[in-house]
């Protein structure tokens, strides 16, 4: 267990480092200089070349790429992700400010998706009516196909403008969370429903399900006590993917509902071509993904002892990919 | 996004039938191609076509999906055939009209015909999605092919790089690319395409690893074919099927991602119609003019659904949970 843990931790650190490098290459090494574009786009010609040079040296953008990379990486290891090009504030504190609001809607969305997605899969697997089952199984592809920003706007239209039940914008109060959370939960519910329905139908075809039925267990008991427990494990592998989806979804959802948070921070940073903030957010996204996968991998052997004893290598390749 | 990028099962009509393999084997071994089975070949094709047509009639959903896709494709290539109204012509006297016979989708705040704008926006939105898929397919196929063919340290290196791409949430990665590259439809398309490279590369690699063990590859190599010839003539055509199916699946995902980025304002410059930005343009009129967001949004959702339905049929996964 100790060796496995160490290896898994080492891998996580490596992936993070690589994600850092990729984001650096994309944002700093690709042609197109953020400082030039921003100053040029903002204000024509009333900024002197000297001022641009001073600004560049202030952010360390005048040094060779390799030096920039190494100094930035060094700082990032100490928890410093640089300063925003836009307002000069530390990226880490910008992220810390946005996190609670995003966490609130993402958390609510996760609860909704587990309930809705899980409920749908269970109902589809448990019902005796083939038509109902087919209908339910046709819903998830629908949930994945509708654009999130459109669903958000439709909800706003119906429940804020036509029927003033929920506030149309802002962060205040529990009521403002409802619509954004539902919008955010739509694709993730569909993902959970698809995956769980598939693994439930596989579990129900296993010999142990037959055994349980032969011993006289009721339909719901076979489904809930036997199949569900075994079907949940494979569904756990997408936890990292789900959090990534929630994080990406927040960019659109927070824009639609005019909320503040990480997603809004991302949208404004991209619009302003604020390279440092965008990089910080990408690294944060990768960090969350890696941590969630690490957690799932560590949880796996606890939930299912067989995995650790037989094939620990499967865990390493089960890194939340699809 | 669709959650399963695993190799679609039952893509047998896309891979080469055994008879074809033998012919190739013969060609590769130096004997002239066998032409005697041509008539038998056409007979099976006709039979297959007839069977497929029969299938189609029994599946109205698929038929509808094909019809819609043809319609949208026509709109993308010859928009004037469907709507001859100038999408940029503003008629101030006819602003914010609800959908009617003259204006099927209504008019916007400047009196422009929304139906015409959606039809003329199809070219940019679908074109961007196709560019995105092409970028992902080509880059992914090359990486997967090289990785699976060469094996060894090249394989290890490329696959680790692909893992890193998977660790960064898709939308965040494309937002980082957009920040670096700048705004515009083509840049957005490239940014979206790069996020699908990883999935394509993985599938291509696993297919190459499967196919390279086949007898006809062995025969070609034994017959003295050069490595490059084996790669292009034998490996690529036989391993490419599942990747192509994934490609059709990715079209829907790409349409959604491109329209999300265009909704956030990183796509085409305002007067030019584009599906995502059309929805964004209706945001200010949510309370009064529902059609401004609903109609373009419905168009996006219908297109993604239709493409998804067709690609599921191509992947042979009809009626099955994915």
Coordinates of C-alpha atoms in Angstrom, one line a residue:
Chain A
X1 CA 0.0 0.0 0.0
X2 CA 2.8 2.4 0.9
X3 CA 4.7 1.8 -2.4
X4 CA 1.4 2.2 -4.3
X5 CA 0.6 5.4 -2.5
X6 CA 4.1 6.9 -3.2
X7 CA 4.0 5.9 -6.9
X8 CA 0.5 7.4 -7.3
X9 CA 1.5 10.6 -5.6
X10 CA 4.6 10.9 -7.7
X11 CA 2.4 10.5 -10.8
X12 CA 0.1 13.2 -9.7
X13 CA 2.9 15.6 -9.2
X14 CA 4.3 14.7 -12.6
X15 CA 1.0 15.3 -14.4
X16 CA 0.7 18.7 -12.6
X17 CA 4.2 19.7 -13.7
X18 CA 3.4 18.6 -17.2
X19 CA 0.1 20.6 -17.2
X20 CA 2.0 23.6 -16.0
X21 CA 4.5 23.2 -18.8
X22 CA 1.8 22.8 -21.4
X23 CA -0.1 25.9 -20.2
X24 CA 3.2 27.9 -20.2
X25 CA 4.0 26.8 -23.7
X26 CA 0.5 27.6 -25.0
X27 CA 0.3 31.0 -23.3
X28 CA 3.8 32.3 -23.4
X29 CA 5.6 30.5 -26.3
X30 CA 2.8 30.8 -29.0
X31 CA 3.1 33.9 -31.2
X32 CA 1.1 36.9 -30.0
X33 CA 2.3 39.0 -27.1
X34 CA -0.4 39.7 -24.5
X35 CA 1.1 43.0 -23.4
X36 CA 1.4 44.3 -27.0
X37 CA -2.0 43.2 -28.0
X38 CA -3.6 44.6 -24.9
X39 CA -1.9 48.0 -25.0
X40 CA -2.4 48.2 -28.7
X41 CA -6.0 47.3 -28.6
X42 CA -6.8 49.4 -25.6
X43 CA -5.5 52.8 -26.5
X44 CA -4.1 53.5 -30.0
X45 CA -0.7 55.2 -29.5
X46 CA -0.7 57.3 -26.3
X47 CA 1.6 54.8 -24.6
X48 CA 5.3 55.2 -25.4
X49 CA 7.6 52.2 -26.2
X50 CA 9.5 53.0 -23.0
X51 CA 6.4 52.5 -20.9
X52 CA 5.7 49.2 -22.7
X53 CA 9.3 48.1 -22.1
X54 CA 9.0 49.1 -18.4
X55 CA 5.7 47.1 -18.1
X56 CA 7.3 44.1 -19.8
X57 CA 10.3 44.1 -17.5
X58 CA 8.0 44.6 -14.5
X59 CA 6.3 41.3 -15.4
X60 CA 9.6 39.7 -16.5
X61 CA 8.4 39.3 -20.1
X62 CA 11.6 40.8 -21.5
X63 CA 13.7 37.8 -20.4
X64 CA 14.4 34.7 -22.4
X65 CA 11.6 32.1 -22.5
X66 CA 13.6 29.4 -20.6
X67 CA 14.4 31.9 -17.8
X68 CA 10.8 33.0 -17.6
X69 CA 9.7 29.4 -17.4
X70 CA 12.2 28.4 -14.7
X71 CA 11.5 31.4 -12.5
X72 CA 7.7 31.1 -12.8
X73 CA 7.9 27.4 -12.1
X74 CA 10.0 28.1 -9.0
X75 CA 7.5 30.7 -7.8
X76 CA 4.5 28.4 -8.6
X77 CA 6.1 25.7 -6.4
X78 CA 6.0 28.2 -3.6
X79 CA 2.3 28.8 -4.2
X80 CA 2.8 32.0 -6.2
X81 CA 1.1 32.1 -9.6
X82 CA 2.1 35.6 -10.5
X83 CA 0.1 38.8 -10.8
X84 CA -2.8 39.7 -13.1
X85 CA -1.7 41.8 -16.2
X86 CA -5.0 43.6 -15.9
X87 CA -5.0 44.9 -12.3
X88 CA -1.7 43.7 -10.8
X89 CA -3.3 41.6 -8.1
X90 CA -1.9 38.2 -7.2
X91 CA -3.6 35.4 -9.2
X92 CA -3.9 33.1 -6.1
X93 CA -6.0 35.7 -4.2
X94 CA -8.2 36.2 -7.3
X95 CA -8.8 32.5 -7.4
X96 CA -9.4 32.3 -3.7
X97 CA -12.0 35.1 -3.9
X98 CA -13.9 33.4 -6.8
X99 CA -13.7 29.9 -5.3
X100 CA -16.5 30.0 -2.7
X101 CA -19.2 31.2 -5.1
X102 CA -18.3 28.6 -7.7
X103 CA -18.0 25.9 -5.1
X104 CA -21.6 26.7 -4.0
X105 CA -23.1 26.2 -7.4
X106 CA -20.8 23.3 -8.4
X107 CA -21.6 21.5 -5.1
X108 CA -25.3 22.0 -5.6
X109 CA -25.0 20.9 -9.2
X110 CA -23.2 17.7 -8.1
X111 CA -25.9 16.8 -5.6
X112 CA -28.6 17.4 -8.3
X113 CA -26.7 15.3 -10.9
X114 CA -26.1 12.4 -8.6
X115 CA -29.8 12.4 -7.6
X116 CA -31.2 13.0 -11.0
X117 CA -28.7 10.9 -13.0
X118 CA -28.7 8.1 -10.5
X119 CA -32.4 8.1 -10.1
X120 CA -32.9 8.0 -13.9
X121 CA -30.5 5.1 -14.3
X122 CA -32.1 3.2 -11.4
X123 CA -35.6 3.7 -12.7
X124 CA -34.6 2.7 -16.2
X125 CA -32.9 -0.5 -14.9
X126 CA -35.7 -1.3 -12.4
X127 CA -38.9 -0.7 -14.4
X128 CA -40.8 -3.5 -16.0
X129 CA -42.0 -1.3 -18.7
X130 CA -39.7 -1.5 -21.7
X131 CA -41.2 1.6 -23.3
X132 CA -40.5 3.7 -20.1
X133 CA -37.0 2.3 -19.9
X134 CA -36.3 3.2 -23.6
X135 CA -37.7 6.6 -23.1
X136 CA -35.6 7.2 -20.0
X137 CA -32.5 6.0 -21.7
X138 CA -33.1 8.4 -24.6
X139 CA -33.0 11.4 -22.2
X140 CA -29.3 11.6 -21.4
X141 CA -28.2 12.1 -25.0
X142 CA -30.7 15.0 -25.1
X143 CA -29.1 16.4 -22.0
X144 CA -25.7 16.3 -23.5
X145 CA -26.9 17.8 -26.8
X146 CA -28.5 21.0 -25.6
X147 CA -26.1 23.9 -25.2
X148 CA -25.7 24.9 -21.5
X149 CA -25.9 28.7 -22.1
X150 CA -29.2 28.2 -23.9
X151 CA -30.7 26.1 -21.1
X152 CA -29.6 28.8 -18.7
X153 CA -31.3 31.5 -20.7
X154 CA -34.5 29.5 -21.1
X155 CA -34.7 29.0 -17.3
X156 CA -34.1 32.7 -16.8
X157 CA -36.8 33.5 -19.2
X158 CA -39.3 31.2 -17.6
X159 CA -38.5 31.5 -13.9
X160 CA -37.2 35.0 -13.6
X161 CA -39.0 37.0 -16.2
X162 CA -42.3 35.3 -16.9
X163 CA -42.7 33.9 -13.4
X164 CA -40.6 36.0 -11.0
X165 CA -39.6 33.1 -8.7
X166 CA -35.8 33.3 -8.8
X167 CA -33.6 36.4 -9.1
X168 CA -32.2 36.9 -12.6
X169 CA -28.7 37.8 -11.5
X170 CA -26.3 38.1 -8.7
X171 CA -24.8 36.0 -5.9
X172 CA -27.1 36.8 -3.0
X173 CA -28.9 34.2 -1.1
X174 CA -29.8 30.5 -1.6
X175 CA -32.4 31.3 -4.2
X176 CA -29.9 32.7 -6.6
X177 CA -28.1 29.3 -6.6
X178 CA -31.1 27.3 -7.9
X179 CA -31.2 28.1 -11.6
X180 CA -27.4 28.2 -12.1
X181 CA -27.0 24.8 -10.3
X182 CA -29.7 23.2 -12.5
X183 CA -28.1 24.5 -15.6
X184 CA -24.7 23.3 -14.5
X185 CA -26.1 19.9 -13.5
X186 CA -27.6 19.1 -16.9
X187 CA -24.6 17.7 -18.7
X188 CA -23.2 16.0 -15.6
X189 CA -26.5 14.4 -14.7
X190 CA -26.6 13.0 -18.3
X191 CA -23.1 11.7 -17.9
X192 CA -23.8 10.0 -14.6
X193 CA -27.1 8.5 -16.0
X194 CA -25.5 7.1 -19.1
X195 CA -22.6 5.5 -17.2
X196 CA -24.6 4.1 -14.3
X197 CA -27.3 2.7 -16.6
X198 CA -24.7 0.9 -18.6
X199 CA -22.9 -0.5 -15.6
X200 CA -26.2 -1.4 -13.9
X201 CA -27.3 -3.4 -16.9
X202 CA -24.0 -5.2 -16.9
X203 CA -24.2 -5.9 -13.2
X204 CA -27.8 -7.2 -13.5
X205 CA -26.5 -9.8 -16.1
X206 CA -23.8 -11.1 -13.7
X207 CA -24.2 -14.5 -12.1
X208 CA -24.4 -13.0 -8.6
X209 CA -27.6 -11.2 -9.7
X210 CA -29.1 -14.5 -10.9
X211 CA -28.1 -16.1 -7.6
X212 CA -29.8 -13.4 -5.6
X213 CA -32.9 -13.8 -7.7
X214 CA -32.8 -17.6 -7.4
X215 CA -32.6 -17.2 -3.6
X216 CA -35.9 -15.2 -3.8
X217 CA -34.7 -11.6 -3.5
X218 CA -37.2 -9.1 -4.7
X219 CA -36.6 -7.1 -7.9
X220 CA -35.7 -3.9 -5.9
X221 CA -33.5 -5.8 -3.5
X222 CA -31.4 -7.3 -6.4
X223 CA -31.2 -3.8 -8.0
X224 CA -30.4 -1.8 -4.9
X225 CA -28.4 -4.2 -2.7
X226 CA -26.6 -6.2 -5.3
X227 CA -26.4 -4.5 -8.6
X228 CA -26.1 -0.9 -7.5
X229 CA -23.2 -1.5 -5.1
X230 CA -21.2 -3.1 -7.8
X231 CA -22.2 -0.7 -10.5
X232 CA -21.2 2.4 -8.5
X233 CA -17.5 1.5 -8.6
X234 CA -17.0 1.9 -12.4
X235 CA -19.0 5.1 -12.2
X236 CA -16.5 6.5 -9.8
X237 CA -13.8 6.6 -12.4
X238 CA -15.5 9.6 -14.1
X239 CA -15.4 11.7 -10.9
X240 CA -12.4 13.7 -12.3
X241 CA -14.1 14.2 -15.6
X242 CA -17.2 15.4 -13.8
X243 CA -15.4 18.0 -11.8
X244 CA -13.6 19.2 -14.9
X245 CA -17.0 19.5 -16.6
X246 CA -18.5 21.4 -13.6
X247 CA -15.5 23.8 -13.7
X248 CA -15.7 24.4 -17.4
X249 CA -19.5 24.7 -17.2
X250 CA -19.2 27.4 -14.6
X251 CA -17.5 29.7 -17.2
X252 CA -20.7 29.7 -19.2
X253 CA -23.2 29.5 -16.4
X254 CA -21.7 32.4 -14.4
X255 CA -21.7 34.5 -17.5
X256 CA -25.4 33.7 -18.2
X257 CA -26.5 34.4 -14.6
X258 CA -24.1 37.4 -14.1
X259 CA -22.6 35.8 -11.0
X260 CA -19.1 36.3 -9.7
X261 CA -16.8 33.3 -9.3
X262 CA -14.1 31.3 -11.0
X263 CA -16.0 30.9 -14.2
X264 CA -16.6 34.7 -14.5
X265 CA -13.0 35.3 -13.6
X266 CA -12.0 33.0 -16.5
X267 CA -14.3 34.7 -19.0
X268 CA -13.1 38.2 -18.1
X269 CA -9.4 37.1 -18.1
X270 CA -9.7 35.6 -21.6
X271 CA -11.6 38.7 -22.9
X272 CA -8.8 40.9 -21.5
X273 CA -6.1 38.4 -22.6
X274 CA -4.8 38.4 -19.1
X275 CA -2.3 35.6 -19.6
X276 CA -1.2 35.2 -16.0
X277 CA -4.8 34.7 -14.7
X278 CA -5.7 32.3 -17.5
X279 CA -2.6 30.2 -16.7
X280 CA -3.4 30.2 -13.0
X281 CA -6.9 29.0 -13.7
X282 CA -5.7 26.3 -16.1
X283 CA -3.3 25.0 -13.4
X284 CA -6.0 25.2 -10.8
X285 CA -8.3 23.1 -13.1
X286 CA -5.6 20.5 -13.6
X287 CA -4.9 20.5 -9.8
X288 CA -8.5 19.8 -9.0
X289 CA -8.7 17.1 -11.7
X290 CA -5.5 15.4 -10.4
X291 CA -6.6 15.6 -6.7
X292 CA -10.0 14.2 -7.5
X293 CA -8.5 11.3 -9.4
X294 CA -6.0 10.7 -6.7
X295 CA -8.8 10.6 -4.1
X296 CA -10.8 8.2 -6.2
X297 CA -7.8 5.9 -6.8
X298 CA -7.1 5.9 -3.1
X299 CA -10.7 5.2 -2.3
X300 CA -11.0 2.4 -4.7
X301 CA -9.1 -0.3 -2.7
X302 CA -11.0 0.8 0.4
X303 CA -14.3 0.2 -1.3
X304 CA -13.3 -3.0 -3.1
X305 CA -10.5 -5.0 -1.5
X306 CA -10.2 -7.3 -4.5
X307 CA -8.6 -4.5 -6.6
X308 CA -5.6 -4.0 -4.4
X309 CA -4.8 -7.7 -4.1
X310 CA -5.1 -8.6 -7.8
X311 CA -4.2 -5.9 -10.2
X312 CA -2.9 -2.6 -8.8
X313 CA -1.8 -1.6 -12.3
X314 CA -5.4 -1.2 -13.5
X315 CA -5.8 1.6 -11.0
X316 CA -2.9 3.5 -12.5
X317 CA -4.4 3.4 -16.0
X318 CA -7.9 4.2 -14.7
X319 CA -7.0 7.8 -14.4
X320 CA -10.5 9.2 -15.1
X321 CA -10.1 9.0 -18.8
X322 CA -12.9 7.9 -20.9
Chain B
X1 CA -19.8 16.2 -24.2
X2 CA -20.2 12.5 -24.7
X3 CA -18.7 10.5 -22.0
X4 CA -17.7 7.4 -23.8
X5 CA -14.8 7.7 -26.2
X6 CA -14.2 4.0 -26.0
X7 CA -13.9 2.1 -29.2
X8 CA -17.4 1.9 -30.7
X9 CA -18.3 -1.7 -31.0
X10 CA -19.6 -3.3 -34.2
X11 CA -18.1 -0.9 -36.7
X12 CA -17.6 -3.8 -39.0
X13 CA -19.1 -2.2 -42.1
X14 CA -16.3 0.3 -41.9
X15 CA -13.4 -2.1 -41.6
X16 CA -12.2 -4.1 -44.6
X17 CA -14.1 -7.4 -45.1
X18 CA -12.0 -10.6 -45.1
X19 CA -12.2 -11.0 -48.9
X20 CA -10.6 -7.7 -49.3
X21 CA -7.9 -8.7 -46.9
X22 CA -7.0 -11.7 -49.0
X23 CA -6.8 -9.6 -52.1
X24 CA -4.5 -7.2 -50.4
X25 CA -2.5 -10.0 -49.1
X26 CA -2.0 -11.3 -52.6
X27 CA -1.1 -7.8 -53.9
X28 CA 1.3 -7.3 -51.1
X29 CA 2.9 -10.7 -51.8
X30 CA 3.5 -9.6 -55.4
X31 CA 0.8 -11.4 -57.4
X32 CA -1.6 -9.4 -59.5
X33 CA -4.8 -8.3 -57.8
X34 CA -7.6 -10.9 -58.1
X35 CA -10.4 -9.4 -60.2
X36 CA -12.7 -12.4 -60.5
X37 CA -14.7 -11.6 -57.4
X38 CA -15.8 -8.2 -58.6
X39 CA -19.4 -9.3 -59.5
X40 CA -19.8 -11.0 -56.2
X41 CA -18.7 -7.8 -54.5
X42 CA -21.3 -5.6 -56.3
X43 CA -24.0 -8.0 -55.4
X44 CA -23.3 -7.9 -51.7
X45 CA -23.1 -4.1 -51.9
X46 CA -26.5 -3.8 -53.5
X47 CA -27.9 -6.2 -51.0
X48 CA -26.3 -4.2 -48.2
X49 CA -27.7 -0.9 -49.6
X50 CA -31.2 -2.5 -49.8
X51 CA -31.0 -3.8 -46.3
X52 CA -29.8 -0.4 -45.0
X53 CA -32.7 1.4 -46.8
X54 CA -35.1 -1.0 -45.2
X55 CA -33.6 -0.3 -41.8
X56 CA -33.9 3.4 -42.4
X57 CA -37.7 3.3 -43.0
X58 CA -38.1 1.4 -39.8
X59 CA -36.2 4.1 -37.9
X60 CA -38.0 7.4 -38.3
X61 CA -35.7 9.1 -35.7
X62 CA -32.7 8.4 -37.8
X63 CA -34.5 9.5 -41.0
X64 CA -35.4 12.8 -39.4
X65 CA -31.8 13.3 -38.2
X66 CA -30.5 12.7 -41.7
X67 CA -33.1 15.1 -43.1
X68 CA -32.2 17.8 -40.7
X69 CA -28.5 17.3 -41.2
X70 CA -28.9 17.6 -45.0
X71 CA -31.0 20.8 -44.5
X72 CA -28.4 22.4 -42.2
X73 CA -25.5 21.4 -44.5
X74 CA -27.4 23.0 -47.4
X75 CA -27.8 26.1 -45.3
X76 CA -24.0 26.1 -44.6
X77 CA -23.0 25.8 -48.3
X78 CA -25.8 27.6 -50.2
X79 CA -27.6 29.8 -47.6
X80 CA -29.3 31.9 -50.3
X81 CA -31.1 28.8 -51.6
X82 CA -33.0 28.6 -48.3
X83 CA -33.3 32.2 -47.3
X84 CA -32.7 34.9 -49.8
X85 CA -33.2 37.7 -47.3
X86 CA -30.0 39.6 -46.5
X87 CA -29.0 38.6 -43.0
X88 CA -27.4 42.0 -42.4
X89 CA -30.2 44.2 -43.8
X90 CA -31.9 46.2 -40.9
X91 CA -35.5 47.3 -41.3
X92 CA -36.1 49.6 -38.4
X93 CA -39.9 49.6 -38.9
X94 CA -40.0 45.8 -38.4
X95 CA -37.9 45.4 -35.3
X96 CA -38.5 42.8 -32.6
X97 CA -41.4 41.2 -34.5
X98 CA -42.5 37.8 -33.2
X99 CA -42.2 34.8 -35.5
X100 CA -44.7 35.0 -38.3
X101 CA -45.1 33.7 -41.9
X102 CA -42.9 36.5 -43.2
X103 CA -40.3 36.0 -40.5
X104 CA -40.3 32.4 -39.3
X105 CA -37.9 33.1 -36.5
X106 CA -39.0 36.7 -35.9
X107 CA -36.8 39.8 -36.2
X108 CA -34.1 41.3 -33.9
X109 CA -33.7 44.7 -32.3
X110 CA -32.5 46.2 -35.5
X111 CA -35.2 44.6 -37.6
X112 CA -33.0 42.0 -39.2
X113 CA -34.6 38.7 -40.1
X114 CA -33.5 36.1 -37.5
X115 CA -34.3 33.1 -39.8
X116 CA -31.9 34.4 -42.4
X117 CA -29.3 35.1 -39.8
X118 CA -29.5 31.6 -38.4
X119 CA -29.3 30.1 -42.0
X120 CA -26.4 32.3 -43.0
X121 CA -24.7 31.6 -39.6
X122 CA -24.7 27.9 -40.3
X123 CA -21.7 28.2 -42.6
X124 CA -19.4 29.7 -39.9
X125 CA -20.7 27.6 -37.1
X126 CA -20.6 24.2 -38.9
X127 CA -17.4 25.2 -40.7
X128 CA -15.7 25.9 -37.4
X129 CA -17.0 22.6 -36.0
X130 CA -15.6 20.7 -39.1
X131 CA -12.2 22.5 -38.8
X132 CA -12.1 21.6 -35.1
X133 CA -12.9 17.9 -35.8
X134 CA -10.4 17.9 -38.7
X135 CA -7.6 19.3 -36.5
X136 CA -8.4 16.7 -33.8
X137 CA -8.7 13.8 -36.2
X138 CA -5.5 14.5 -38.2
X139 CA -3.3 15.3 -35.2
X140 CA -4.8 12.5 -33.2
X141 CA -4.5 10.0 -36.0
X142 CA -0.8 10.9 -36.7
X143 CA 0.1 10.7 -33.0
X144 CA -1.8 7.4 -32.5
X145 CA -0.4 5.9 -35.7
X146 CA 3.2 6.8 -34.9
X147 CA 2.8 5.8 -31.3
X148 CA 1.3 2.4 -32.0
X149 CA 3.6 1.7 -35.0
X150 CA 7.0 2.6 -33.5
X151 CA 6.2 1.6 -29.8
X152 CA 9.1 1.9 -27.4
X153 CA 10.1 5.3 -25.9
X154 CA 8.3 7.3 -28.7
X155 CA 5.1 5.6 -27.6
X156 CA 5.7 6.3 -24.0
X157 CA 6.5 9.9 -24.6
X158 CA 3.6 10.6 -26.9
X159 CA 1.1 8.9 -24.6
X160 CA 2.3 10.8 -21.6
X161 CA 1.8 14.0 -23.5
X162 CA -1.7 12.9 -24.4
X163 CA -2.4 12.2 -20.7
X164 CA -1.5 15.7 -19.9
X165 CA -3.9 17.1 -22.4
X166 CA -6.6 15.0 -20.8
X167 CA -5.8 16.4 -17.3
X168 CA -6.7 19.9 -18.3
X169 CA -10.5 20.4 -18.5
X170 CA -11.4 20.8 -22.2
X171 CA -13.0 24.2 -22.2
X172 CA -10.2 25.6 -20.0
X173 CA -7.6 24.3 -22.5
X174 CA -9.4 25.9 -25.5
X175 CA -9.8 29.1 -23.5
X176 CA -6.1 29.2 -22.9
X177 CA -5.4 28.6 -26.6
X178 CA -7.9 31.4 -27.5
X179 CA -6.1 33.7 -25.1
X180 CA -2.8 33.0 -26.8
X181 CA -4.0 32.9 -30.4
X182 CA -6.5 35.7 -30.3
X183 CA -10.3 35.9 -31.2
X184 CA -12.0 34.8 -34.4
X185 CA -13.9 31.8 -35.7
X186 CA -11.0 29.9 -37.1
X187 CA -8.9 30.4 -34.0
X188 CA -11.7 29.2 -31.9
X189 CA -12.1 26.2 -34.1
X190 CA -8.4 25.3 -33.8
X191 CA -8.6 25.7 -30.0
X192 CA -11.6 23.4 -29.8
X193 CA -9.9 20.9 -32.1
X194 CA -6.8 20.5 -30.0
X195 CA -8.9 19.4 -27.0
X196 CA -10.1 16.3 -29.0
X197 CA -6.6 15.3 -30.1
X198 CA -6.1 13.2 -27.0
X199 CA -9.1 11.0 -27.4
X200 CA -8.4 10.4 -31.1
X201 CA -4.8 9.5 -30.5
X202 CA -5.7 7.0 -27.8
X203 CA -8.3 5.2 -30.0
X204 CA -6.0 5.2 -33.1
X205 CA -3.1 3.8 -31.0
X206 CA -5.2 0.9 -29.6
X207 CA -6.5 0.1 -33.1
X208 CA -3.0 0.1 -34.6
X209 CA -1.8 -2.2 -31.8
X210 CA -4.7 -4.5 -32.6
X211 CA -4.3 -4.4 -36.4
X212 CA -0.6 -4.7 -36.5
X213 CA -0.9 -8.3 -35.2
X214 CA -3.0 -9.3 -38.2
X215 CA -1.9 -11.8 -40.8
X216 CA -2.1 -9.4 -43.7
X217 CA 0.3 -7.0 -42.0
X218 CA 2.7 -9.9 -41.4
X219 CA 2.2 -11.0 -45.1
X220 CA 3.0 -7.5 -46.3
X221 CA 6.1 -7.2 -44.2
X222 CA 7.2 -10.7 -45.2
X223 CA 6.6 -9.8 -48.9
X224 CA 9.1 -7.1 -48.6
X225 CA 6.9 -4.0 -48.3
X226 CA 8.6 -0.9 -46.9
X227 CA 7.6 0.2 -43.5
X228 CA 6.0 3.4 -44.8
X229 CA 4.0 1.4 -47.3
X230 CA 2.7 -0.9 -44.5
X231 CA 1.9 2.1 -42.5
X232 CA -0.1 4.0 -45.2
X233 CA -1.5 1.2 -47.3
X234 CA -2.4 -1.4 -44.6
X235 CA -2.4 0.0 -41.1
X236 CA -4.1 3.4 -41.7
X237 CA -7.1 2.2 -43.8
X238 CA -7.7 -0.8 -41.4
X239 CA -7.3 1.0 -38.1
X240 CA -9.0 4.3 -39.2
X241 CA -12.6 3.1 -38.9
X242 CA -13.3 3.6 -35.2
X243 CA -11.4 6.9 -35.3
X244 CA -13.8 8.1 -38.1
X245 CA -16.8 7.1 -36.0
X246 CA -15.4 9.0 -33.1
X247 CA -14.9 11.9 -35.5
X248 CA -18.6 12.0 -36.4
X249 CA -19.4 11.9 -32.7
X250 CA -17.0 14.7 -32.1
X251 CA -18.8 16.9 -34.6
X252 CA -21.7 17.4 -32.1
X253 CA -19.3 18.1 -29.3
X254 CA -17.4 20.6 -31.5
X255 CA -20.6 22.4 -32.5
X256 CA -21.4 22.8 -28.8
X257 CA -17.9 23.9 -27.8
X258 CA -17.6 26.4 -30.7
X259 CA -21.0 27.9 -30.0
X260 CA -20.2 28.2 -26.3
X261 CA -17.0 30.1 -27.1
X262 CA -18.9 32.2 -29.6
X263 CA -21.6 32.9 -27.0
X264 CA -18.8 34.1 -24.7
X265 CA -17.8 36.5 -27.4
X266 CA -14.5 35.0 -28.7
X267 CA -15.8 34.1 -32.1
X268 CA -16.8 36.2 -35.1
X269 CA -17.0 40.0 -34.9
X270 CA -20.7 41.1 -34.1
X271 CA -22.5 41.9 -37.3
X272 CA -21.5 38.5 -38.8
X273 CA -24.1 35.9 -37.7
X274 CA -22.9 32.8 -35.8
X275 CA -25.1 30.5 -33.8
X276 CA -23.5 31.1 -30.4
X277 CA -23.3 34.8 -30.7
X278 CA -26.9 35.0 -32.0
X279 CA -28.1 33.5 -28.7
X280 CA -25.8 35.9 -26.8
X281 CA -27.4 38.8 -28.8
X282 CA -30.8 37.9 -27.5
X283 CA -29.8 38.0 -23.8
X284 CA -30.9 41.6 -23.4
X285 CA -34.4 40.9 -24.7
X286 CA -35.1 37.8 -22.6
X287 CA -38.1 39.3 -20.9
X288 CA -39.7 40.6 -24.0
X289 CA -38.6 38.8 -27.2
X290 CA -38.2 35.1 -26.4
X291 CA -37.5 34.1 -30.0
X292 CA -34.2 35.8 -30.1
X293 CA -32.6 33.2 -27.8
X294 CA -34.9 30.3 -28.3
X295 CA -34.7 29.9 -32.1
X296 CA -30.9 29.9 -32.6
X297 CA -30.6 27.7 -29.4
X298 CA -33.1 25.2 -30.8
X299 CA -31.2 25.1 -34.1
X300 CA -27.9 24.3 -32.2
X301 CA -29.6 21.6 -30.1
X302 CA -31.4 20.0 -33.1
X303 CA -28.2 19.9 -35.1
X304 CA -26.1 18.4 -32.3
X305 CA -28.9 15.8 -31.6
X306 CA -29.1 14.9 -35.3
X307 CA -25.4 14.5 -35.8
X308 CA -25.2 12.4 -32.6
X309 CA -28.1 10.2 -33.8
X310 CA -26.3 9.6 -37.1
X311 CA -22.9 8.9 -35.6
X312 CA -24.5 6.4 -33.2
X313 CA -26.1 4.6 -36.1
X314 CA -22.7 4.6 -37.8
X315 CA -21.1 3.2 -34.7
X316 CA -23.6 0.4 -34.7
X317 CA -24.9 1.3 -31.3
X318 CA -28.5 1.7 -32.0
X319 CA -30.9 1.3 -29.1
X320 CA -28.0 0.7 -26.9
X321 CA -27.0 2.9 -23.9
X322 CA -23.8 4.6 -24.5

